[in-house]
PDB file of C-alpha atoms in Angstrom:
ATOM      1  CA  MET A   1      -0.061  -0.345  -0.145  1.00  0.00           C
ATOM      2  CA  PRO A   2       1.599   3.345  -1.018  1.00  0.00           C
ATOM      3  CA  SER A   3       2.145   5.854   1.336  1.00  0.00           C
ATOM      4  CA  ALA A   4       0.495   9.567   1.500  1.00  0.00           C
ATOM      5  CA  GLN A   5       3.782  10.754   0.028  1.00  0.00           C
ATOM      6  CA  GLU A   6       3.820   8.153  -2.431  1.00  0.00           C
ATOM      7  CA  SER A   7       2.039   8.550  -5.868  1.00  0.00           C
ATOM      8  CA  GLU A   8      -0.551   5.353  -6.852  1.00  0.00           C
ATOM      9  CA  PHE A   9      -0.018   6.060 -10.307  1.00  0.00           C
ATOM     10  CA  LEU A  10       3.845   5.059  -9.821  1.00  0.00           C
ATOM     11  CA  THR A  11       3.301   2.035  -7.573  1.00  0.00           C
ATOM     12  CA  GLU A  12       1.068   0.517  -9.931  1.00  0.00           C
ATOM     13  CA  ALA A  13       2.591   1.110 -12.946  1.00  0.00           C
ATOM     14  CA  ASN A  14       5.991  -0.152 -11.597  1.00  0.00           C
ATOM     15  CA  GLU A  15       4.235  -3.289 -10.898  1.00  0.00           C
ATOM     16  CA  ARG A  16       2.393  -3.214 -14.612  1.00  0.00           C
ATOM     17  CA  ILE A  17       6.396  -2.762 -16.147  1.00  0.00           C
ATOM     18  CA  THR A  18       7.401  -6.101 -14.141  1.00  0.00           C
ATOM     19  CA  ARG A  19       4.912  -8.047 -15.778  1.00  0.00           C
ATOM     20  CA  LEU A  20       5.794  -7.000 -19.428  1.00  0.00           C
ATOM     21  CA  PRO A  21       6.837  -9.749 -21.611  1.00  0.00           C
ATOM     22  CA  GLU A  22      10.839 -10.134 -21.653  1.00  0.00           C
ATOM     23  CA  SER A  23      11.054  -8.961 -25.268  1.00  0.00           C
ATOM     24  CA  VAL A  24       9.872  -5.293 -24.387  1.00  0.00           C
ATOM     25  CA  ASP A  25      12.546  -2.829 -23.782  1.00  0.00           C
ATOM     26  CA  ARG A  26      11.991  -2.150 -20.074  1.00  0.00           C
ATOM     27  CA  ALA A  27      14.117   0.678 -19.743  1.00  0.00           C
ATOM     28  CA  ALA A  28      12.197   2.524 -22.647  1.00  0.00           C
ATOM     29  CA  VAL A  29       9.006   1.895 -20.531  1.00  0.00           C
ATOM     30  CA  LYS A  30      10.470   3.679 -17.428  1.00  0.00           C
ATOM     31  CA  ARG A  31      11.549   6.453 -19.367  1.00  0.00           C
ATOM     32  CA  VAL A  32       7.916   6.677 -20.785  1.00  0.00           C
ATOM     33  CA  LEU A  33       6.855   6.264 -16.932  1.00  0.00           C
ATOM     34  CA  ILE A  34       9.261   9.048 -15.545  1.00  0.00           C
ATOM     35  CA  LEU A  35       7.958  12.007 -17.834  1.00  0.00           C
ATOM     36  CA  ALA A  36       4.519  10.750 -17.659  1.00  0.00           C
ATOM     37  CA  TYR A  37       4.665  11.115 -13.692  1.00  0.00           C
ATOM     38  CA  VAL A  38       6.499  14.565 -13.756  1.00  0.00           C
ATOM     39  CA  LEU A  39       4.682  16.026 -15.999  1.00  0.00           C
ATOM     40  CA  ASP A  40       1.086  15.109 -14.879  1.00  0.00           C
ATOM     41  CA  GLU A  41       1.390  13.346 -10.869  1.00  0.00           C
ATOM     42  CA  GLY A  42       4.820  15.016  -9.664  1.00  0.00           C
ATOM     43  CA  VAL A  43       3.332  17.056  -6.675  1.00  0.00           C
ATOM     44  CA  ARG A  44       0.980  16.195  -4.485  1.00  0.00           C
ATOM     45  CA  VAL A  45      -1.556  19.233  -3.716  1.00  0.00           C
ATOM     46  CA  PRO A  46      -1.170  19.558   0.481  1.00  0.00           C
ATOM     47  CA  VAL A  47      -4.726  18.910   2.900  1.00  0.00           C
ATOM     48  CA  VAL A  48      -6.565  17.649  -0.516  1.00  0.00           C
ATOM     49  CA  GLY A  49      -4.188  15.469  -1.870  1.00  0.00           C
ATOM     50  CA  TYR A  50      -4.734  15.667  -5.489  1.00  0.00           C
ATOM     51  CA  ARG A  51      -1.634  15.163  -7.367  1.00  0.00           C
ATOM     52  CA  ILE A  52      -0.479  17.401 -10.427  1.00  0.00           C
ATOM     53  CA  GLY A  53       2.759  17.821 -12.536  1.00  0.00           C
ATOM     54  CA  ILE A  54       4.568  20.536 -14.267  1.00  0.00           C
ATOM     55  CA  ASP A  55       2.098  20.361 -16.881  1.00  0.00           C
ATOM     56  CA  PRO A  56      -0.309  22.674 -15.880  1.00  0.00           C
ATOM     57  CA  LEU A  57       2.654  24.771 -14.166  1.00  0.00           C
ATOM     58  CA  LEU A  58       3.917  25.253 -17.296  1.00  0.00           C
ATOM     59  CA  GLY A  59       0.099  25.936 -18.658  1.00  0.00           C
ATOM     60  CA  ILE A  60       0.397  29.302 -16.713  1.00  0.00           C
ATOM     61  CA  LEU A  61       2.759  30.851 -19.148  1.00  0.00           C
ATOM     62  CA  PRO A  62       0.195  32.489 -21.789  1.00  0.00           C
ATOM     63  CA  GLY A  63       0.834  30.080 -25.251  1.00  0.00           C
ATOM     64  CA  ALA A  64       4.197  29.226 -24.652  1.00  0.00           C
ATOM     65  CA  GLY A  65       4.007  26.950 -21.856  1.00  0.00           C
ATOM     66  CA  ASP A  66       1.438  24.408 -23.333  1.00  0.00           C
ATOM     67  CA  VAL A  67       3.513  24.199 -26.739  1.00  0.00           C
ATOM     68  CA  LEU A  68       6.264  23.696 -24.605  1.00  0.00           C
ATOM     69  CA  SER A  69       4.672  20.851 -22.494  1.00  0.00           C
ATOM     70  CA  GLY A  70       3.169  19.523 -25.891  1.00  0.00           C
ATOM     71  CA  GLY A  71       6.423  19.034 -27.536  1.00  0.00           C
ATOM     72  CA  VAL A  72       7.814  17.307 -24.290  1.00  0.00           C
ATOM     73  CA  SER A  73       4.632  15.089 -24.397  1.00  0.00           C
ATOM     74  CA  LEU A  74       5.398  13.886 -27.857  1.00  0.00           C
ATOM     75  CA  TYR A  75       8.623  12.569 -26.437  1.00  0.00           C
ATOM     76  CA  ILE A  76       6.060   9.819 -24.904  1.00  0.00           C
ATOM     77  CA  VAL A  77       4.941   9.062 -28.468  1.00  0.00           C
ATOM     78  CA  VAL A  78       8.535   8.777 -30.021  1.00  0.00           C
ATOM     79  CA  GLU A  79       8.859   6.399 -27.616  1.00  0.00           C
ATOM     80  CA  ALA A  80       5.828   4.188 -27.986  1.00  0.00           C
ATOM     81  CA  ALA A  81       6.814   4.383 -31.389  1.00  0.00           C
ATOM     82  CA  ARG A  82      10.012   2.738 -30.913  1.00  0.00           C
ATOM     83  CA  LEU A  83       8.261   0.430 -28.790  1.00  0.00           C
ATOM     84  CA  GLY A  84       6.064  -1.195 -31.877  1.00  0.00           C
ATOM     85  CA  VAL A  85       2.928   0.043 -30.521  1.00  0.00           C
ATOM     86  CA  SER A  86      -0.037   0.176 -33.305  1.00  0.00           C
ATOM     87  CA  ASP A  87      -0.755   2.965 -35.378  1.00  0.00           C
ATOM     88  CA  THR A  88      -4.045   3.395 -33.581  1.00  0.00           C
ATOM     89  CA  THR A  89      -2.779   3.575 -30.109  1.00  0.00           C
ATOM     90  CA  LEU A  90      -0.022   6.390 -32.048  1.00  0.00           C
ATOM     91  CA  LEU A  91      -3.066   8.447 -33.470  1.00  0.00           C
ATOM     92  CA  ARG A  92      -4.866   8.073 -29.803  1.00  0.00           C
ATOM     93  CA  MET A  93      -1.901   9.288 -28.064  1.00  0.00           C
ATOM     94  CA  ILE A  94      -1.462  12.373 -30.498  1.00  0.00           C
ATOM     95  CA  ALA A  95      -4.972  13.407 -29.794  1.00  0.00           C
ATOM     96  CA  ASN A  96      -4.635  13.376 -26.282  1.00  0.00           C
ATOM     97  CA  VAL A  97      -1.598  15.577 -26.761  1.00  0.00           C
ATOM     98  CA  SER A  98      -3.302  17.638 -29.150  1.00  0.00           C
ATOM     99  CA  LEU A  99      -6.126  18.005 -27.029  1.00  0.00           C
ATOM    100  CA  ASP A 100      -4.142  18.907 -24.120  1.00  0.00           C
ATOM    101  CA  VAL A 101      -2.113  21.524 -25.687  1.00  0.00           C
ATOM    102  CA  LEU A 102      -5.269  23.254 -27.142  1.00  0.00           C
ATOM    103  CA  VAL A 103      -7.546  23.408 -24.648  1.00  0.00           C
ATOM    104  CA  GLY A 104      -5.028  23.997 -22.271  1.00  0.00           C
ATOM    105  CA  ALA A 105      -4.114  27.250 -23.990  1.00  0.00           C
ATOM    106  CA  VAL A 106      -7.202  28.980 -23.203  1.00  0.00           C
ATOM    107  CA  PRO A 107      -6.759  31.036 -19.881  1.00  0.00           C
ATOM    108  CA  VAL A 108      -7.419  29.724 -16.498  1.00  0.00           C
ATOM    109  CA  VAL A 109     -10.094  26.874 -18.099  1.00  0.00           C
ATOM    110  CA  GLY A 110      -6.955  25.438 -20.133  1.00  0.00           C
ATOM    111  CA  ASP A 111      -5.135  25.143 -16.587  1.00  0.00           C
ATOM    112  CA  LEU A 112      -7.744  23.418 -15.044  1.00  0.00           C
ATOM    113  CA  PHE A 113      -8.275  21.009 -17.885  1.00  0.00           C
ATOM    114  CA  ASP A 114      -4.842  20.385 -17.627  1.00  0.00           C
ATOM    115  CA  VAL A 115      -5.200  19.465 -14.018  1.00  0.00           C
ATOM    116  CA  VAL A 116      -7.629  17.135 -14.462  1.00  0.00           C
ATOM    117  CA  TRP A 117      -6.931  15.387 -18.230  1.00  0.00           C
ATOM    118  CA  LYS A 118      -3.607  14.352 -17.223  1.00  0.00           C
ATOM    119  CA  ALA A 119      -2.738  13.943 -21.423  1.00  0.00           C
ATOM    120  CA  ASN A 120       0.839  11.768 -20.249  1.00  0.00           C
ATOM    121  CA  THR A 121      -0.658   9.779 -17.791  1.00  0.00           C
ATOM    122  CA  ARG A 122      -3.238   8.176 -20.667  1.00  0.00           C
ATOM    123  CA  ASN A 123      -0.709   7.632 -22.819  1.00  0.00           C
ATOM    124  CA  PHE A 124       1.466   5.434 -20.599  1.00  0.00           C
ATOM    125  CA  GLU A 125      -1.707   4.184 -19.708  1.00  0.00           C
ATOM    126  CA  LEU A 126      -2.075   3.383 -23.430  1.00  0.00           C
ATOM    127  CA  VAL A 127       1.712   1.858 -23.753  1.00  0.00           C
ATOM    128  CA  ILE A 128       1.276   0.046 -21.062  1.00  0.00           C
ATOM    129  CA  GLU A 129      -1.879  -1.696 -22.098  1.00  0.00           C
ATOM    130  CA  GLU A 130      -1.246  -2.601 -25.731  1.00  0.00           C
ATOM    131  CA  LEU A 131       2.404  -3.987 -24.335  1.00  0.00           C
ATOM    132  CA  THR A 132       0.873  -6.409 -22.227  1.00  0.00           C
ATOM    133  CA  ALA A 133      -1.792  -7.206 -24.227  1.00  0.00           C
ATOM    134  CA  GLU A 134       1.486  -8.404 -26.174  1.00  0.00           C
ATOM    135  CA  ALA A 135       1.945 -11.148 -23.944  1.00  0.00           C
TER     136      ALA A 135
END
């Protein structure tokens, strides 16, 4: 059971990585996990216990912040392509990032959307589900 400071997402994701087939590049999957965690889950908000990452914080910078976080998010898509996920999954991942950037660019509402949407966590889940299904 994770402690209050530890992310449930991170704990569960690490367990799922250990169950991947031996043929999967686990180091690459861990890189995707770490980036998704930093962008979407890295900081626990005191009192409420909700986790946010640097993605919504970058979104505070008008225009440039969302483009920057979107660019970093695309690394997860590139790494997924290298891992051999299907084109359909890659398109879903690109749609998640695009939605995150487009809605995130709207002042205030976009920042709140970034806090909830967590495109990078969603994309990690898509990758791990597909790689696990190959087993």
